[in-house]
CSV table of C-alpha atoms in Angstrom, one decimal:
chain,number,residue,atom,x,y,z
A,1,MET,CA,7.4,-29.8,-15.8
A,2,TRP,CA,5.6,-32.2,-13.5
A,3,ARG,CA,4.4,-31.8,-10.0
A,4,ALA,CA,4.4,-34.6,-7.5
A,5,THR,CA,4.3,-35.3,-3.8
A,6,THR,CA,7.6,-35.6,-1.8
A,7,VAL,CA,7.1,-39.3,-1.5
A,8,GLN,CA,6.9,-39.9,-5.2
A,9,ALA,CA,9.4,-37.3,-6.3
A,10,CYS,CA,12.2,-38.5,-4.1
A,11,GLY,CA,11.8,-42.0,-5.6
A,12,MET,CA,12.0,-40.7,-9.2
A,13,TRP,CA,14.7,-38.1,-8.5
A,14,PRO,CA,16.4,-38.4,-5.1
A,15,PHE,CA,18.1,-35.0,-5.3
A,16,ALA,CA,14.9,-32.9,-5.1
A,17,ALA,CA,15.0,-30.0,-2.7
A,18,GLY,CA,12.5,-27.4,-1.7
A,19,SER,CA,12.7,-24.0,-3.4
A,20,GLY,CA,12.1,-22.0,-0.2
A,21,SER,CA,9.7,-19.6,-2.0
A,22,PRO,CA,6.9,-18.2,0.2
A,23,MET,CA,3.4,-19.6,-0.6
A,24,THR,CA,1.3,-17.4,1.7
A,25,GLY,CA,-0.8,-14.7,0.1
A,26,VAL,CA,-1.7,-13.5,-3.4
A,27,PRO,CA,0.0,-15.6,-6.2
A,28,LEU,CA,2.4,-13.0,-7.7
A,29,GLY,CA,4.5,-14.9,-10.2
A,30,GLN,CA,7.3,-17.4,-10.6
A,31,HIS,CA,10.8,-17.4,-9.0
A,32,LEU,CA,13.1,-16.1,-11.6
A,33,PHE,CA,15.7,-18.9,-11.1
A,34,THR,CA,13.8,-21.9,-9.8
A,35,GLY,CA,10.4,-21.4,-11.5
A,36,ALA,CA,8.6,-22.0,-8.3
A,37,THR,CA,5.4,-20.1,-7.5
A,38,VAL,CA,5.8,-17.1,-5.3
A,39,CYS,CA,2.9,-15.7,-3.3
A,40,GLY,CA,2.8,-12.7,-1.1
A,41,ASP,CA,1.2,-9.4,-0.1
A,42,PRO,CA,1.6,-7.1,2.9
A,43,LEU,CA,-1.6,-8.2,4.8
A,44,ASN,CA,-1.0,-12.0,4.6
A,45,TRP,CA,2.7,-11.7,5.3
A,46,PHE,CA,1.8,-9.7,8.4
A,47,THR,CA,-1.2,-11.7,9.7
A,48,ARG,CA,-0.7,-15.3,8.5
A,49,ALA,CA,3.0,-15.8,7.6
A,50,ARG,CA,4.4,-13.4,10.2
A,51,TYR,CA,7.2,-12.5,7.8
A,52,ILE,CA,6.9,-8.8,8.4
A,53,SER,CA,6.1,-6.6,11.5
A,54,ASN,CA,4.4,-3.8,9.5
A,55,PRO,CA,1.7,-4.5,6.9
A,56,SER,CA,3.1,-2.1,4.3
A,57,LEU,CA,4.8,-2.2,1.0
A,58,PHE,CA,7.0,0.4,-0.7
A,59,MET,CA,7.7,-0.1,-4.4
A,60,LEU,CA,10.3,1.7,-6.5
A,61,GLY,CA,11.1,1.3,-10.2
A,62,MET,CA,11.5,3.1,-13.5
A,63,PRO,CA,8.3,3.9,-15.5
A,64,GLY,CA,6.7,1.3,-17.7
A,65,LEU,CA,8.1,-1.8,-15.9
A,66,GLY,CA,4.9,-3.0,-14.3
A,67,LYS,CA,4.8,-1.5,-10.8
A,68,SER,CA,1.1,-0.7,-10.8
A,69,THR,CA,0.4,-4.0,-12.6
A,70,LEU,CA,1.9,-6.0,-9.7
A,71,VAL,CA,0.0,-3.9,-7.2
A,72,ASN,CA,-3.2,-4.4,-9.2
A,73,ARG,CA,-2.8,-8.1,-9.0
A,74,MET,CA,-2.4,-7.8,-5.2
A,75,LEU,CA,-5.6,-5.7,-5.2
A,76,ILE,CA,-7.6,-8.3,-7.1
A,77,GLY,CA,-6.3,-11.2,-5.0
A,78,LEU,CA,-6.9,-9.5,-1.7
A,79,ALA,CA,-10.5,-8.5,-2.8
A,80,ALA,CA,-11.2,-12.2,-3.4
A,81,THR,CA,-10.5,-12.9,0.3
A,82,GLY,CA,-12.8,-10.1,1.6
A,83,VAL,CA,-10.2,-7.3,2.0
A,84,VAL,CA,-11.5,-3.9,0.8
A,85,PRO,CA,-9.1,-2.2,-1.7
A,86,LEU,CA,-9.0,1.6,-1.4
A,87,VAL,CA,-7.2,3.5,-4.2
A,88,LEU,CA,-7.0,7.0,-2.7
A,89,GLY,CA,-6.1,9.2,-5.7
A,90,ASP,CA,-5.9,7.3,-9.0
A,91,LEU,CA,-3.9,9.6,-11.3
A,92,LYS,CA,-4.0,7.9,-14.7
A,93,PRO,CA,-6.4,6.1,-13.9
A,94,ASP,CA,-4.8,2.7,-13.4
A,95,TYR,CA,-7.3,1.1,-11.1
A,96,ALA,CA,-10.7,2.4,-11.9
A,97,ASP,CA,-11.7,-0.4,-14.3
A,98,THR,CA,-10.5,-3.0,-11.9
A,99,VAL,CA,-12.6,-1.5,-9.1
A,100,ARG,CA,-15.7,-1.4,-11.3
A,101,ALA,CA,-15.1,-5.0,-12.3
A,102,LEU,CA,-15.1,-5.9,-8.6
A,103,GLY,CA,-18.4,-4.1,-8.1
A,104,GLY,CA,-16.8,-1.3,-6.2
A,105,GLN,CA,-17.4,2.5,-6.2
A,106,VAL,CA,-15.5,4.9,-8.4
A,107,ILE,CA,-15.6,8.6,-7.4
A,108,SER,CA,-14.3,11.3,-9.8
A,109,ILE,CA,-12.7,14.5,-8.3
A,110,GLY,CA,-11.7,17.6,-10.3
A,111,ARG,CA,-13.0,20.8,-11.7
A,112,GLY,CA,-16.4,20.2,-13.1
A,113,ARG,CA,-16.3,16.6,-12.0
A,114,GLY,CA,-16.8,16.5,-8.3
A,115,GLY,CA,-15.4,17.9,-5.0
A,116,ILE,CA,-14.7,17.1,-1.4
A,117,ASN,CA,-15.7,19.2,1.5
A,118,VAL,CA,-12.6,18.9,3.7
A,119,LEU,CA,-14.6,20.1,6.8
A,120,ASP,CA,-17.1,17.2,6.5
A,121,PRO,CA,-16.3,14.5,9.1
A,122,GLY,CA,-17.9,12.0,6.7
A,123,ALA,CA,-18.0,8.4,7.8
A,124,MET,CA,-16.3,9.2,11.1
A,125,GLY,CA,-19.0,11.7,12.0
A,126,ALA,CA,-21.8,9.3,11.1
A,127,ALA,CA,-20.2,6.5,13.1
A,128,ALA,CA,-19.7,8.7,16.2
A,129,ALA,CA,-23.3,9.6,16.2
A,130,ARG,CA,-24.4,6.0,15.8
A,131,ILE,CA,-22.0,4.7,18.6
A,132,GLY,CA,-22.7,7.5,21.1
A,133,GLY,CA,-21.4,7.7,24.6
A,134,GLU,CA,-17.7,8.0,25.5
A,135,ALA,CA,-16.6,6.0,22.4
A,136,GLY,CA,-18.5,8.3,20.2
A,137,GLU,CA,-16.9,11.3,21.8
A,138,VAL,CA,-13.5,9.8,21.2
A,139,LEU,CA,-14.3,9.3,17.5
A,140,LYS,CA,-15.6,12.9,17.3
A,141,ALA,CA,-12.3,14.2,18.7
A,142,GLU,CA,-10.4,12.1,16.1
A,143,ALA,CA,-12.6,13.4,13.3
A,144,HIS,CA,-11.9,16.9,14.5
A,145,GLY,CA,-8.1,16.3,14.3
A,146,ARG,CA,-8.3,14.8,10.8
A,147,VAL,CA,-10.3,17.9,9.6
A,148,LEU,CA,-7.8,20.2,11.2
A,149,ASN,CA,-5.0,18.3,9.6
A,150,MET,CA,-6.6,18.5,6.2
A,151,VAL,CA,-7.3,22.2,6.2
A,152,ALA,CA,-3.7,22.8,7.4
A,153,ALA,CA,-2.5,20.7,4.5
A,154,LEU,CA,-4.5,22.9,2.0
A,155,VAL,CA,-3.0,26.1,3.6
A,156,THR,CA,0.5,24.5,3.3
A,157,ILE,CA,-0.1,23.8,-0.4
A,158,VAL,CA,-1.3,27.4,-1.1
A,159,ARG,CA,1.5,29.1,0.9
A,160,GLY,CA,4.3,26.8,0.0
A,161,ARG,CA,5.3,26.4,3.7
A,162,PRO,CA,3.6,25.0,6.8
A,163,MET,CA,1.2,26.8,9.0
A,164,ASP,CA,2.4,28.4,12.2
A,165,ASP,CA,1.5,26.8,15.6
A,166,HIS,CA,-0.7,29.6,16.8
A,167,GLU,CA,-2.6,29.5,13.5
A,168,GLN,CA,-3.5,25.9,14.0
A,169,SER,CA,-4.8,26.8,17.5
A,170,VAL,CA,-7.0,29.5,15.9
A,171,LEU,CA,-8.2,27.2,13.3
A,172,SER,CA,-9.0,24.5,15.9
A,173,ALA,CA,-11.0,27.0,17.9
A,174,VAL,CA,-12.9,28.1,14.8
A,175,LEU,CA,-13.9,24.5,14.0
A,176,HIS,CA,-15.0,23.8,17.5
A,177,HIS,CA,-17.1,27.0,17.4
A,178,LEU,CA,-18.8,26.0,14.2
A,179,ARG,CA,-19.5,22.4,15.3
A,180,GLU,CA,-21.3,23.7,18.4
A,181,ARG,CA,-23.4,26.2,16.5
A,182,THR,CA,-24.2,24.4,13.2
A,183,PRO,CA,-27.6,22.8,13.1
A,184,GLU,CA,-27.8,19.0,12.8
A,185,GLY,CA,-27.9,17.8,9.2
A,186,ARG,CA,-25.9,20.8,7.8
A,187,THR,CA,-22.2,20.5,7.1
A,188,VAL,CA,-19.7,23.2,7.7
A,189,LEU,CA,-18.0,24.7,4.7
A,190,LEU,CA,-14.8,26.7,4.2
A,191,PRO,CA,-16.7,30.0,3.7
A,192,ASP,CA,-18.1,29.5,7.2
A,193,VAL,CA,-14.6,29.5,8.6
A,194,LEU,CA,-13.9,32.9,7.0
A,195,ARG,CA,-17.1,34.3,8.4
A,196,VAL,CA,-16.1,33.2,12.0
A,197,LEU,CA,-12.7,34.7,11.6
A,198,THR,CA,-14.3,38.0,10.5
A,199,GLU,CA,-16.7,38.0,13.4
A,200,GLY,CA,-14.1,37.1,16.0
A,201,PRO,CA,-16.2,35.3,18.7
A,202,PRO,CA,-14.7,35.1,22.3
A,203,ARG,CA,-13.6,31.5,21.9
A,204,VAL,CA,-11.5,32.3,18.9
A,205,ARG,CA,-10.1,35.6,20.3
A,206,ALA,CA,-9.0,33.8,23.5
A,207,VAL,CA,-6.4,31.7,21.6
A,208,THR,CA,-5.0,34.8,19.8
A,209,LEU,CA,-4.1,36.6,23.1
A,210,ASP,CA,-5.6,39.8,21.7
A,211,ARG,CA,-6.4,41.0,25.3
A,212,GLY,CA,-9.4,43.0,24.0
A,213,ASP,CA,-7.4,44.8,21.3
A,214,ASP,CA,-9.0,44.4,17.9
A,215,ALA,CA,-5.8,45.3,16.1
A,216,ARG,CA,-3.9,42.5,17.9
A,217,TYR,CA,-6.6,40.1,16.9
A,218,ARG,CA,-6.5,41.1,13.2
A,219,ASP,CA,-2.7,40.8,13.2
A,220,ALA,CA,-3.0,37.3,14.6
A,221,VAL,CA,-5.7,36.0,12.2
A,222,ASP,CA,-5.1,38.0,9.0
A,223,PRO,CA,-2.4,35.7,7.5
A,224,LEU,CA,-4.6,32.7,8.0
A,225,HIS,CA,-7.6,34.6,6.6
A,226,ARG,CA,-5.6,35.5,3.5
A,227,SER,CA,-4.5,31.9,2.9
A,228,LEU,CA,-8.1,30.6,3.2
A,229,LEU,CA,-9.2,33.3,0.7
A,230,GLY,CA,-6.4,32.0,-1.5
A,231,ILE,CA,-7.9,28.6,-1.3
A,232,LEU,CA,-11.5,29.7,-2.1
A,233,ASP,CA,-10.6,32.2,-4.8
A,234,GLY,CA,-7.6,30.3,-6.2
A,235,PRO,CA,-7.1,27.0,-8.1
A,236,LEU,CA,-8.5,24.9,-5.2
A,237,GLY,CA,-11.8,26.7,-4.6
A,238,ASP,CA,-14.0,24.9,-7.1
A,239,THR,CA,-13.1,21.5,-5.7
A,240,PHE,CA,-13.0,22.2,-1.9
A,241,ALA,CA,-15.4,25.1,-1.2
A,242,SER,CA,-18.8,23.3,-1.6
A,243,GLU,CA,-20.5,20.1,-0.4
A,244,THR,CA,-18.9,16.7,-1.1
A,245,SER,CA,-20.3,15.5,-4.4
A,246,THR,CA,-20.2,11.8,-3.6
A,247,ARG,CA,-19.4,10.3,-0.2
A,248,ILE,CA,-17.5,7.0,0.1
A,249,ASP,CA,-19.8,4.1,0.6
A,250,PRO,CA,-18.5,2.3,3.8
A,251,ASN,CA,-20.0,-1.0,2.6
A,252,ALA,CA,-18.5,-0.9,-0.9
A,253,PRO,CA,-16.3,-4.0,-1.8
A,254,ALA,CA,-13.7,-1.6,-3.3
A,255,VAL,CA,-13.3,2.2,-3.7
A,256,CYS,CA,-11.3,4.2,-6.2
A,257,ILE,CA,-11.1,8.0,-6.1
A,258,ASP,CA,-10.3,9.0,-9.7
A,259,ILE,CA,-8.4,12.3,-10.0
A,260,SER,CA,-7.1,11.7,-13.5
A,261,GLY,CA,-9.2,14.6,-14.8
A,262,ILE,CA,-6.8,17.1,-13.1
A,263,GLY,CA,-4.2,18.4,-15.5
A,264,GLU,CA,-0.6,17.2,-15.2
A,265,ALA,CA,0.7,20.7,-14.7
A,266,ASP,CA,-1.8,21.5,-12.0
A,267,THR,CA,0.4,20.3,-9.1
A,268,GLN,CA,-1.4,22.2,-6.4
A,269,LEU,CA,-4.8,20.8,-7.1
A,270,THR,CA,-3.3,17.3,-7.7
A,271,ALA,CA,-1.6,17.3,-4.3
A,272,ALA,CA,-4.7,18.8,-2.5
A,273,ALA,CA,-7.0,16.2,-4.2
A,274,MET,CA,-4.8,13.3,-3.2
A,275,LEU,CA,-4.5,14.5,0.4
A,276,ALA,CA,-8.2,15.0,0.7
A,277,ALA,CA,-8.9,11.6,-0.8
A,278,TRP,CA,-6.5,10.0,1.7
A,279,SER,CA,-8.0,11.8,4.6
A,280,ASP,CA,-11.5,10.8,3.6
A,281,GLY,CA,-10.6,7.2,2.9
A,282,LEU,CA,-8.6,6.7,6.0
A,283,GLY,CA,-11.4,8.3,8.0
A,284,THR,CA,-13.7,5.7,6.5
A,285,VAL,CA,-11.3,3.0,7.7
A,286,ALA,CA,-11.3,4.4,11.2
A,287,ALA,CA,-15.1,4.6,11.3
A,288,SER,CA,-15.4,1.0,10.1
A,289,HIS,CA,-13.2,-0.3,12.9
A,290,ALA,CA,-15.0,1.9,15.5
A,291,LEU,CA,-18.3,0.4,14.5
A,292,ALA,CA,-16.8,-3.1,14.6
A,293,ASP,CA,-15.4,-2.5,18.1
A,294,ALA,CA,-18.9,-1.4,19.3
A,295,GLY,CA,-20.4,-4.6,17.8
A,296,LEU,CA,-22.4,-2.6,15.2
A,297,ALA,CA,-20.7,-3.9,12.1
A,298,PRO,CA,-18.6,-6.8,11.0
A,299,ARG,CA,-14.8,-6.5,11.1
A,300,ARG,CA,-13.2,-5.6,7.7
A,301,TRP,CA,-9.6,-5.3,6.6
A,302,PHE,CA,-8.5,-2.7,4.1
A,303,PHE,CA,-5.7,-2.3,1.5
A,304,THR,CA,-4.8,1.2,0.4
A,305,VAL,CA,-2.9,2.1,-2.7
A,306,LEU,CA,-0.9,5.4,-2.8
A,307,ASP,CA,0.4,5.6,-6.3
A,308,GLU,CA,2.7,8.3,-7.8
A,309,LEU,CA,3.7,9.4,-4.3
A,310,TRP,CA,6.3,11.8,-5.7
A,311,ARG,CA,3.7,14.2,-7.0
A,312,PRO,CA,2.2,15.4,-3.7
A,313,LEU,CA,5.7,15.2,-2.0
A,314,ARG,CA,6.9,17.9,-4.4
A,315,ALA,CA,3.9,20.2,-4.2
A,316,ALA,CA,5.0,22.2,-1.2
A,317,SER,CA,7.6,22.4,1.6
A,318,GLY,CA,6.3,20.6,4.7
A,319,ILE,CA,3.7,18.5,2.9
A,320,VAL,CA,5.6,15.3,3.8
A,321,ASP,CA,4.5,16.0,7.4
A,322,ARG,CA,0.9,15.9,6.4
A,323,ILE,CA,1.3,12.7,4.4
A,324,ASP,CA,3.1,11.2,7.4
A,325,ALA,CA,0.3,12.2,9.7
A,326,LEU,CA,-2.3,10.8,7.4
A,327,THR,CA,-0.6,7.4,6.7
A,328,ARG,CA,1.1,6.6,10.0
A,329,LEU,CA,-1.6,4.3,11.3
A,330,ASN,CA,-1.4,1.7,14.1
A,331,ARG,CA,-1.0,-1.8,12.9
A,332,SER,CA,-4.1,-2.8,14.9
A,333,LEU,CA,-6.3,-0.8,12.5
A,334,GLY,CA,-6.4,-3.7,10.0
A,335,LEU,CA,-5.0,-1.6,7.2
A,336,GLY,CA,-2.3,-2.5,4.8
A,337,ASP,CA,-0.9,0.0,2.3
A,338,ALA,CA,1.2,0.1,-0.8
A,339,LYS,CA,3.2,3.3,-1.7
A,340,ILE,CA,4.6,3.5,-5.2
A,341,THR,CA,7.1,5.9,-6.6
A,342,HIS,CA,10.0,5.9,-9.0
A,343,THR,CA,13.3,6.4,-7.1
A,344,LEU,CA,14.7,7.5,-3.8
A,345,LYS,CA,15.6,10.8,-5.5
A,346,ASP,CA,12.0,11.7,-5.2
A,347,ALA,CA,12.7,12.2,-1.5
A,348,GLU,CA,16.0,13.9,-2.1
A,349,ALA,CA,14.3,16.5,-4.2
A,350,LEU,CA,12.4,17.9,-1.2
A,351,GLY,CA,13.2,21.3,0.1
A,352,THR,CA,14.4,20.7,3.7
A,353,ASP,CA,16.6,18.1,5.4
A,354,ALA,CA,13.7,17.3,7.8
A,355,ASP,CA,11.4,16.6,4.9
A,356,ARG,CA,13.9,14.4,3.2
A,357,ALA,CA,14.5,12.4,6.4
A,358,LYS,CA,10.8,11.8,6.9
A,359,ALA,CA,10.3,10.7,3.3
A,360,ARG,CA,13.1,8.2,3.6
A,361,GLY,CA,11.3,6.9,6.6
A,362,PHE,CA,8.5,5.7,4.4
A,363,VAL,CA,11.0,3.1,3.0
A,364,GLU,CA,12.6,2.3,6.3
A,365,ARG,CA,9.3,1.6,8.0
A,366,ALA,CA,7.9,-0.6,5.1
A,367,GLY,CA,7.5,-4.3,5.8
A,368,MET,CA,8.1,-5.2,2.2
A,369,VAL,CA,10.3,-3.3,-0.3
A,370,VAL,CA,9.8,-4.2,-4.0
A,371,CYS,CA,12.2,-3.1,-6.6
A,372,ALA,CA,11.6,-3.0,-10.4
A,373,GLY,CA,14.4,-1.9,-12.7
A,374,LEU,CA,16.6,0.9,-11.3
A,375,PRO,CA,19.9,2.3,-12.3
A,376,ARG,CA,23.0,1.1,-10.4
A,377,THR,CA,23.4,4.4,-8.5
A,378,GLU,CA,19.8,4.2,-7.3
A,379,MET,CA,20.3,0.6,-6.2
A,380,GLU,CA,23.4,1.5,-4.3
A,381,ASP,CA,21.6,4.3,-2.5
A,382,LEU,CA,18.7,1.9,-1.7
A,383,GLY,CA,21.1,-0.7,-0.4
A,384,LYS,CA,22.1,1.7,2.4
A,385,VAL,CA,18.5,1.6,3.6
A,386,VAL,CA,17.3,-2.0,3.0
A,387,GLY,CA,20.6,-3.9,2.8
A,388,LEU,CA,21.2,-5.2,-0.8
A,389,SER,CA,23.9,-7.6,-1.8
A,390,ARG,CA,26.2,-6.9,-4.7
A,391,ARG,CA,24.5,-9.6,-6.7
A,392,GLU,CA,21.1,-8.1,-6.0
A,393,ILE,CA,22.2,-4.7,-7.1
A,394,GLU,CA,23.6,-6.1,-10.3
A,395,LEU,CA,20.5,-8.1,-11.0
A,396,VAL,CA,18.0,-5.2,-10.6
A,397,SER,CA,20.3,-2.8,-12.4
A,398,SER,CA,20.3,-5.1,-15.4
A,399,TRP,CA,16.5,-4.8,-15.6
A,400,SER,CA,16.7,-1.0,-16.2
A,401,SER,CA,18.4,-1.4,-19.6
A,402,PRO,CA,16.3,-0.4,-22.6
A,403,PRO,CA,15.0,-3.0,-25.1
A,404,GLY,CA,17.3,-4.1,-28.0
A,405,TRP,CA,17.0,-2.8,-31.5
A,406,GLY,CA,14.3,-4.7,-33.3
A,407,VAL,CA,15.9,-5.9,-36.6
A,408,ASN,CA,12.5,-6.7,-38.2
A,409,GLY,CA,10.6,-3.8,-36.6
A,410,ASP,CA,9.1,-6.2,-34.0
A,411,ASN,CA,8.1,-4.7,-30.7
A,412,GLU,CA,10.6,-5.8,-28.0
A,413,GLU,CA,9.8,-5.3,-24.3
A,414,PRO,CA,12.3,-3.9,-21.9
A,415,PRO,CA,14.3,-6.7,-20.2
A,416,GLY,CA,13.0,-5.6,-16.8
A,417,ARG,CA,9.3,-5.5,-17.5
A,418,GLY,CA,7.5,-7.8,-15.2
A,419,ARG,CA,10.6,-8.6,-13.1
A,420,PHE,CA,10.8,-7.6,-9.4
A,421,LEU,CA,13.0,-8.2,-6.4
A,422,ILE,CA,11.1,-8.5,-3.1
A,423,LYS,CA,13.1,-7.6,0.0
A,424,VAL,CA,12.1,-8.2,3.6
A,425,GLY,CA,14.5,-7.0,6.3
A,426,GLY,CA,17.9,-8.7,6.0
A,427,ARG,CA,16.6,-11.7,4.2
A,428,PRO,CA,17.9,-12.5,0.7
A,429,GLY,CA,15.7,-11.0,-2.0
A,430,ILE,CA,13.2,-13.0,-4.0
A,431,PRO,CA,13.4,-12.3,-7.7
A,432,ILE,CA,10.1,-13.0,-9.5
A,433,LYS,CA,8.7,-12.7,-13.0
A,434,VAL,CA,5.0,-11.7,-13.4
A,435,ALA,CA,3.0,-12.8,-16.4
A,436,ILE,CA,-0.3,-11.0,-16.6
A,437,THR,CA,-3.5,-12.8,-17.7
A,438,ASP,CA,-5.9,-11.7,-20.5
A,439,ALA,CA,-8.4,-10.5,-17.9
A,440,GLU,CA,-5.7,-8.3,-16.2
A,441,ARG,CA,-4.5,-7.0,-19.6
A,442,HIS,CA,-8.0,-5.9,-20.4
A,443,LEU,CA,-8.6,-4.2,-17.0
A,444,HIS,CA,-5.2,-2.7,-16.5
A,445,ASN,CA,-3.5,-1.0,-19.5
A,446,THR,CA,-1.4,2.0,-18.5
A,447,ASN,CA,-0.7,2.8,-22.1
A,448,THR,CA,-4.3,3.3,-23.2
A,449,ARG,CA,-3.5,6.7,-24.9
A,450,TRP,CA,-1.0,4.9,-27.1
A,451,THR,CA,-3.4,2.2,-28.3
A,452,PRO,CA,-4.4,2.9,-31.9
A,453,ASN,CA,-8.1,3.6,-32.3
A,454,GLU,CA,-9.0,1.4,-35.2
A,455,ASP,CA,-12.4,3.1,-35.9
A,456,ALA,CA,-10.7,6.5,-36.0
A,457,VAL,CA,-8.0,5.2,-38.4
A,458,GLU,CA,-10.7,3.8,-40.7
A,459,GLN,CA,-12.7,7.0,-40.6
A,460,ALA,CA,-9.6,9.1,-41.4
A,461,ALA,CA,-8.8,6.7,-44.4
A,462,ALA,CA,-12.3,7.1,-45.7
A,463,ARG,CA,-12.1,10.9,-45.5
A,464,ALA,CA,-8.8,10.9,-47.3
A,465,ALA,CA,-10.3,8.7,-50.1
A,466,GLN,CA,-13.2,11.1,-50.4
A,467,GLN,CA,-10.9,14.1,-50.7
A,468,VAL,CA,-8.8,12.4,-53.4
A,469,ALA,CA,-12.0,11.5,-55.3
A,470,ARG,CA,-13.3,15.1,-55.0
A,471,ALA,CA,-9.9,16.4,-56.2
A,472,ALA,CA,-10.0,14.1,-59.2
A,473,GLN,CA,-13.4,15.3,-60.2
A,474,GLU,CA,-12.3,18.9,-60.0
A,475,GLY,CA,-9.1,18.2,-61.9
A,476,VAL,CA,-6.8,19.2,-59.1
A,477,LEU,CA,-4.3,16.3,-59.3
A,478,PRO,CA,-0.5,16.2,-58.8
A,479,GLY,CA,0.9,18.0,-61.9
A,480,GLY,CA,-2.4,19.5,-62.8
A,481,PRO,CA,-3.7,23.1,-62.5
A,482,GLY,CA,-2.9,24.7,-59.2
A,483,THR,CA,-0.1,22.2,-58.4
A,484,GLU,CA,2.8,23.7,-60.3
A,485,THR,CA,5.2,23.2,-57.4
A,486,ALA,CA,4.6,19.5,-57.4
A,487,GLY,CA,6.8,19.2,-60.5
A,488,ARG,CA,10.0,19.6,-58.4
A,489,TRP,CA,9.0,16.4,-56.6
A,490,THR,CA,8.3,14.4,-59.8
A,491,ALA,CA,10.8,11.8,-60.8
């Protein structure tokens, strides 16, 4: 294959034509049919190319076909242009090594590893104090709303249903009371909320409509009190009841919050850790832009990765509201995002019609929809949302087939690995093939646990050889004393 200018190529071969592949953004791979280079990412297609009206990406596909690998490539490419990648809840972890290689910050969250104080305003509180004035007060109010939203999310996870409206009013009054009376330099903790509920100051009692009746006050706050006790004394207490172990560095070139130490079956803690990480990370984004607006810091763009979205969605009824509230950001905030899950059925598995509709909205609002291999039924359902042609459905469905039987025992990859279809609105899809480099393969191996440990194999072989030698010295060999039953297996 040779590359030439249009002046030269038309003289050598007069039937040359442009491929029409987009060339703006991170180089992703080659067009599956023309071989042309295809570039793209949510931020560049929104800011430079103007292909999309919302800088977001939603990716679906069966496990093991390279979804996180493609997003990892976008992350690296965007970091090279000064965009700050934020991986808010790395579950495997898929991105920690990449963030370290970029010189970024990796924060571990989990029992015995580190925690997040959900009442800490974090970067937003620090930025509000630095900015001061009316703009600082506005940022304080936004920080208050994020903290309230996060505590409500924890209560939702513990209960399995959303908080009542009057309980959110009580919680908001408690937080205001604590902010006004907590000394500067000390952060508020969840046990402080319980103390205020027990004391029942006038500001908190006023929103319960107790009318001076202590029994009415207790009836109003006791359900919330019990739920907060369930957080502190239950599976979430060790992680969210104390000071934040490591705060996000607002000046880091990349940030990864690693929650891979949380067990697979611990759905409540996983969902809570992801939501807390998102809240803290998006608060850092808001603080950065507030400082830039005030002329106190340079303008920075951010790219958030929300992988394995299905896990927090299934944690509790109503949790989709909290995710929607945390991720529905204005386009002017300079934030692009990538949400990754397996199928649309992840949304259909939610408990209520309202939750299912809101989860489907994640796909409908996405500027880019990227499909890896999916079964035909899944593609037909997706076609009702993003408008897929029959040919596109057949193409992506063919990528979901398993690999062929290796005649010689050779490893065969699934036919769909590294193949993706990029859809933008009603435009025809762009099928691409991604070939990873050695550097990417070293940084991003989602099958690390299945990689043989050569040192362990050699050590096991040496131990086995020592055991055989010891058995030979003691005369305990197949067919010898103490091994009478071995005769039945002797030819």
